[in-house]
Amino acid sequence: MRGNQTQGIHGEWSNALVFVLAAVGSAVGLGNIWKFPYMAGENGGGAFVLVYLLCIAVIGLPILVAEITLGRRARCSPIHAFRNLAAQSGASPGWRYIGWLGVFTGFVILSFYSVVGGWAIAYTLRAGQGLFSGIAADEAGALFGGLLGSPPEMIAWHTLFMAAILVIVARGVHSGLERAVTFLMPALFVLLAMLVGYAMAIGDFDRAVTFLFRPDWSALNAEGVLQALGHAFFTLSLGIGCMLTYGAYLPARASILGTAVVIGITDTVVALFAGLAIFPVVFVAPGVEAGAGPGLLFQTLPYAFGQMPAGHLFGFLFFLLVTFAAVTSGISLVEPATAYLVERRGWGRWRACGLLCLGIWLLGLGTVFSFNRWADFTPLAFVGALADRNVFELLDGLTSGLLLPIGGFGIAIFAGWFAAREVLAEELRTGSWRFVVWRWAVRVVSPVAVALILLHGLGVI
Ligand code: PHE
């Protein structure tokens, strides 16, 4: 294993800011723009937001720090990182399976993420063509239904999304990932600011603020608390080695604790702003409710924009934002596996990433057909709790509900109990009390909390 002063074979980010942009790019995605606002709305607004913030700070951040630290120490893909660090710390080589689990989970998540990312591209173009102007609510529904009902069209957009991921990732850390995030992330921040400004000017901003921030403790139950925990994981891209891999490209002199805090805060602020861009517009459109699920983004919102002055332009900008956010998350999902193949087989990045993207594309067809031909196909019909889930619902539920938390649990336990203390302390280079606080967080607080989410997901509690 290479020492912590040397670059790995994949190269490294030009500076710590690029790393922050890349990591925020991974973290900010459909989870922030679509899932967070609606989950907050359903679970007591401000009450949910407070619990979520607590989860990010107490559970998410320690694991984020652990991933970045392990990655920067090992300077390689998660599978080799766990193998090498375990060897160095005298732990079992079996820890590499945590790396394998992450690589596999990333593969599966990207297969459906790409299909939804494809919808975002389709909607960017539709908004640009003015298809939403003055559209009626049922027409917006029919437009979305038309997309979902057409496998060839969905496959075309899914292919385009995967091709974009391939072109970026295959070009390497420096000319591919770094260039993409240094363009896409500032663009994303500007778009978001413009959309919040528009929502303030045109929408029912006060109602949105109340909806998102007024704590209604009676609407928050144990289920909501556990959802907040699970979402903290998903939104920070934790538990699957994405942040570990990005940490492997972090220059030796950058401070890990500082960057992790910036990443956590930025991801959260973007989620809150996304809510403030969406709900004011949704609330002024006649006769719409802040409904939940994919419908909010792809049906309610096009209709709402269609009723607003300059909605044509801002609808276009909104879906461009969603597309950028999905692309910068997508690249982080395939990078760990690409790095592994390059290390293990000595392949070039085009070959490694090309093969992976092909596999992911094929698996993605399962999600495409879940919205039409296979809508009623339930592969696990014989498993009680999963009996009525189609392919997409299984892949989605299995990854966020089970594989991410297992991976996060493993990473926390490894960093807290098995990785050599001196190695971590050296890599974190921080004042002693901060190191001690972090270490106890990954030793006890994070694993216990994650175990609770898992047991809940499995129906044990
Ligand atoms: N964090 C991304 C989002 O919020 C999703 C993601 C999960 C990306 C895991 C990478 C790894 O949309």
Tab-separated table of N, CA, C and O and ligand atoms in Angstrom, residues 23-33 35 105-106 109 113 231 233-243 267 325-326 328-330 332-333 404, ligand 1:
chain	number	residue	atom	x	y	z
A	23	ALA	N	-17.479	15.958	-3.992
A	23	ALA	CA	-18.210	15.251	-2.944
A	23	ALA	C	-19.624	15.822	-2.792
A	23	ALA	O	-20.593	15.074	-2.628
A	24	VAL	N	-19.741	17.151	-2.884
A	24	VAL	CA	-21.080	17.752	-2.825
A	24	VAL	C	-21.872	17.324	-4.061
A	24	VAL	O	-23.073	17.053	-3.995
A	25	GLY	N	-21.168	17.210	-5.196
A	25	GLY	CA	-21.830	16.748	-6.421
A	25	GLY	C	-22.400	15.356	-6.242
A	25	GLY	O	-23.500	15.045	-6.704
A	26	SER	N	-21.655	14.499	-5.549
A	26	SER	CA	-22.143	13.148	-5.287
A	26	SER	C	-23.335	13.194	-4.334
A	26	SER	O	-24.350	12.530	-4.536
A	27	ALA	N	-23.205	14.021	-3.310
A	27	ALA	CA	-24.238	14.059	-2.269
A	27	ALA	C	-25.535	14.697	-2.776
A	27	ALA	O	-26.632	14.198	-2.515
A	28	VAL	N	-25.398	15.801	-3.510
A	28	VAL	CA	-26.600	16.502	-3.985
A	28	VAL	C	-27.141	15.784	-5.210
A	28	VAL	O	-26.467	15.693	-6.226
A	29	GLY	N	-28.340	15.263	-5.088
A	29	GLY	CA	-28.912	14.535	-6.217
A	29	GLY	C	-30.418	14.496	-6.092
A	29	GLY	O	-31.034	15.361	-5.474
A	30	LEU	N	-30.991	13.462	-6.670
A	30	LEU	CA	-32.450	13.329	-6.620
A	30	LEU	C	-32.921	13.246	-5.179
A	30	LEU	O	-34.044	13.633	-4.859
A	31	GLY	N	-32.056	12.743	-4.306
A	31	GLY	CA	-32.394	12.646	-2.885
A	31	GLY	C	-32.713	14.017	-2.301
A	31	GLY	O	-33.629	14.159	-1.493
A	32	ASN	N	-31.964	15.034	-2.711
A	32	ASN	CA	-32.186	16.382	-2.171
A	32	ASN	C	-33.374	17.059	-2.830
A	32	ASN	O	-34.160	17.725	-2.179
A	33	ILE	N	-33.457	16.931	-4.150
A	33	ILE	CA	-34.395	17.782	-4.883
A	33	ILE	C	-35.802	17.203	-4.870
A	33	ILE	O	-36.780	17.919	-4.875
A	35	LYS	N	-36.749	13.832	-3.006
A	35	LYS	CA	-37.158	13.047	-1.854
A	35	LYS	C	-37.278	13.891	-0.574
A	35	LYS	O	-38.256	13.798	0.155
A	105	THR	N	-23.476	-2.277	-4.618
A	105	THR	CA	-24.619	-1.405	-4.345
A	105	THR	C	-24.625	-0.201	-5.303
A	105	THR	O	-25.680	0.196	-5.809
A	106	GLY	N	-23.446	0.351	-5.557
A	106	GLY	CA	-23.352	1.475	-6.485
A	106	GLY	C	-23.840	1.087	-7.873
A	106	GLY	O	-24.542	1.848	-8.549
A	109	ILE	N	-27.692	0.887	-7.669
A	109	ILE	CA	-28.341	2.201	-7.539
A	109	ILE	C	-28.272	2.941	-8.873
A	109	ILE	O	-29.258	3.502	-9.341
A	113	TYR	N	-31.079	4.929	-10.992
A	113	TYR	CA	-30.817	6.375	-10.953
A	113	TYR	C	-30.727	6.915	-12.380
A	113	TYR	O	-31.200	8.006	-12.687
A	231	HIS	N	-32.527	8.611	5.365
A	231	HIS	CA	-32.288	9.599	4.318
A	231	HIS	C	-30.957	10.317	4.521
A	231	HIS	O	-30.300	10.689	3.549
A	233	PHE	N	-28.290	9.031	5.351
A	233	PHE	CA	-27.343	8.143	4.685
A	233	PHE	C	-27.333	8.297	3.188
A	233	PHE	O	-26.299	8.462	2.549
A	234	PHE	N	-28.536	8.207	2.640
A	234	PHE	CA	-28.666	8.261	1.181
A	234	PHE	C	-28.171	9.599	0.661
A	234	PHE	O	-27.421	9.672	-0.301
A	235	THR	N	-28.582	10.669	1.318
A	235	THR	CA	-28.283	11.993	0.782
A	235	THR	C	-26.792	12.308	0.872
A	235	THR	O	-26.260	13.041	0.041
A	236	LEU	N	-26.084	11.754	1.859
A	236	LEU	CA	-24.640	12.012	1.934
A	236	LEU	C	-23.828	10.976	1.147
A	236	LEU	O	-22.607	10.950	1.225
A	237	SER	N	-24.508	10.138	0.393
A	237	SER	CA	-23.827	9.091	-0.409
A	237	SER	C	-22.960	8.189	0.458
A	237	SER	O	-21.867	7.792	0.059
A	238	LEU	N	-23.454	7.856	1.651
A	238	LEU	CA	-22.615	7.091	2.575
A	238	LEU	C	-22.876	5.600	2.486
A	238	LEU	O	-23.932	5.161	2.053
A	239	GLY	N	-21.888	4.840	2.901
A	239	GLY	CA	-22.077	3.404	3.078
A	239	GLY	C	-21.735	2.574	1.865
A	239	GLY	O	-21.847	1.353	1.903
A	240	ILE	N	-21.319	3.205	0.762
A	240	ILE	CA	-21.023	2.384	-0.408
A	240	ILE	C	-19.647	2.673	-1.000
A	240	ILE	O	-19.337	2.209	-2.083
A	241	GLY	N	-18.849	3.461	-0.286
A	241	GLY	CA	-17.475	3.656	-0.746
A	241	GLY	C	-17.294	4.764	-1.770
A	241	GLY	O	-16.190	4.964	-2.268
A	242	CYS	N	-18.364	5.503	-2.095
A	242	CYS	CA	-18.203	6.634	-3.028
A	242	CYS	C	-17.302	7.687	-2.400
A	242	CYS	O	-16.350	8.173	-3.015
A	243	MET	N	-17.608	8.055	-1.155
A	243	MET	CA	-16.839	9.102	-0.496
A	243	MET	C	-15.422	8.603	-0.183
A	243	MET	O	-14.472	9.374	-0.181
A	267	ASP	N	-24.735	20.113	1.517
A	267	ASP	CA	-25.769	19.172	1.081
A	267	ASP	C	-27.112	19.508	1.733
A	267	ASP	O	-28.160	19.480	1.086
A	325	ALA	N	-27.652	17.633	-11.206
A	325	ALA	CA	-27.516	16.986	-9.900
A	325	ALA	C	-27.431	15.471	-10.069
A	325	ALA	O	-26.643	14.801	-9.397
A	326	ALA	N	-28.233	14.915	-10.983
A	326	ALA	CA	-28.231	13.464	-11.181
A	326	ALA	C	-26.916	13.007	-11.820
A	326	ALA	O	-26.367	11.961	-11.452
A	328	THR	N	-23.865	14.427	-11.570
A	328	THR	CA	-22.728	14.471	-10.654
A	328	THR	C	-22.840	13.408	-9.561
A	328	THR	O	-21.832	13.028	-8.966
A	329	SER	N	-24.048	12.912	-9.283
A	329	SER	CA	-24.176	11.766	-8.371
A	329	SER	C	-23.863	10.479	-9.126
A	329	SER	O	-23.224	9.572	-8.589
A	330	GLY	N	-24.335	10.407	-10.369
A	330	GLY	CA	-24.131	9.195	-11.177
A	330	GLY	C	-22.657	8.863	-11.356
A	330	GLY	O	-22.254	7.701	-11.219
A	332	SER	N	-20.243	9.444	-9.411
A	332	SER	CA	-19.630	8.931	-8.176
A	332	SER	C	-20.063	7.493	-7.905
A	332	SER	O	-19.408	6.774	-7.157
A	333	LEU	N	-21.174	7.078	-8.502
A	333	LEU	CA	-21.655	5.716	-8.254
A	333	LEU	C	-20.839	4.680	-9.026
A	333	LEU	O	-20.761	3.523	-8.624
A	404	LEU	N	-27.184	0.026	1.863
A	404	LEU	CA	-26.472	1.228	2.339
A	404	LEU	C	-26.245	1.183	3.848
A	404	LEU	O	-25.121	1.394	4.312
B	1	PHE	N1	-26.640	11.250	-2.551
B	1	PHE	C1	-27.345	11.028	-3.773
B	1	PHE	C2	-28.684	11.772	-3.727
B	1	PHE	O1	-29.033	12.373	-2.761
B	1	PHE	C3	-27.577	9.584	-4.044
B	1	PHE	C4	-26.383	8.715	-3.884
B	1	PHE	C5	-26.403	7.694	-2.960
B	1	PHE	C6	-25.238	8.937	-4.646
B	1	PHE	C7	-25.295	6.907	-2.767
B	1	PHE	C8	-24.113	8.157	-4.455
B	1	PHE	C9	-24.143	7.151	-3.510
B	1	PHE	O2	-29.409	11.752	-4.680
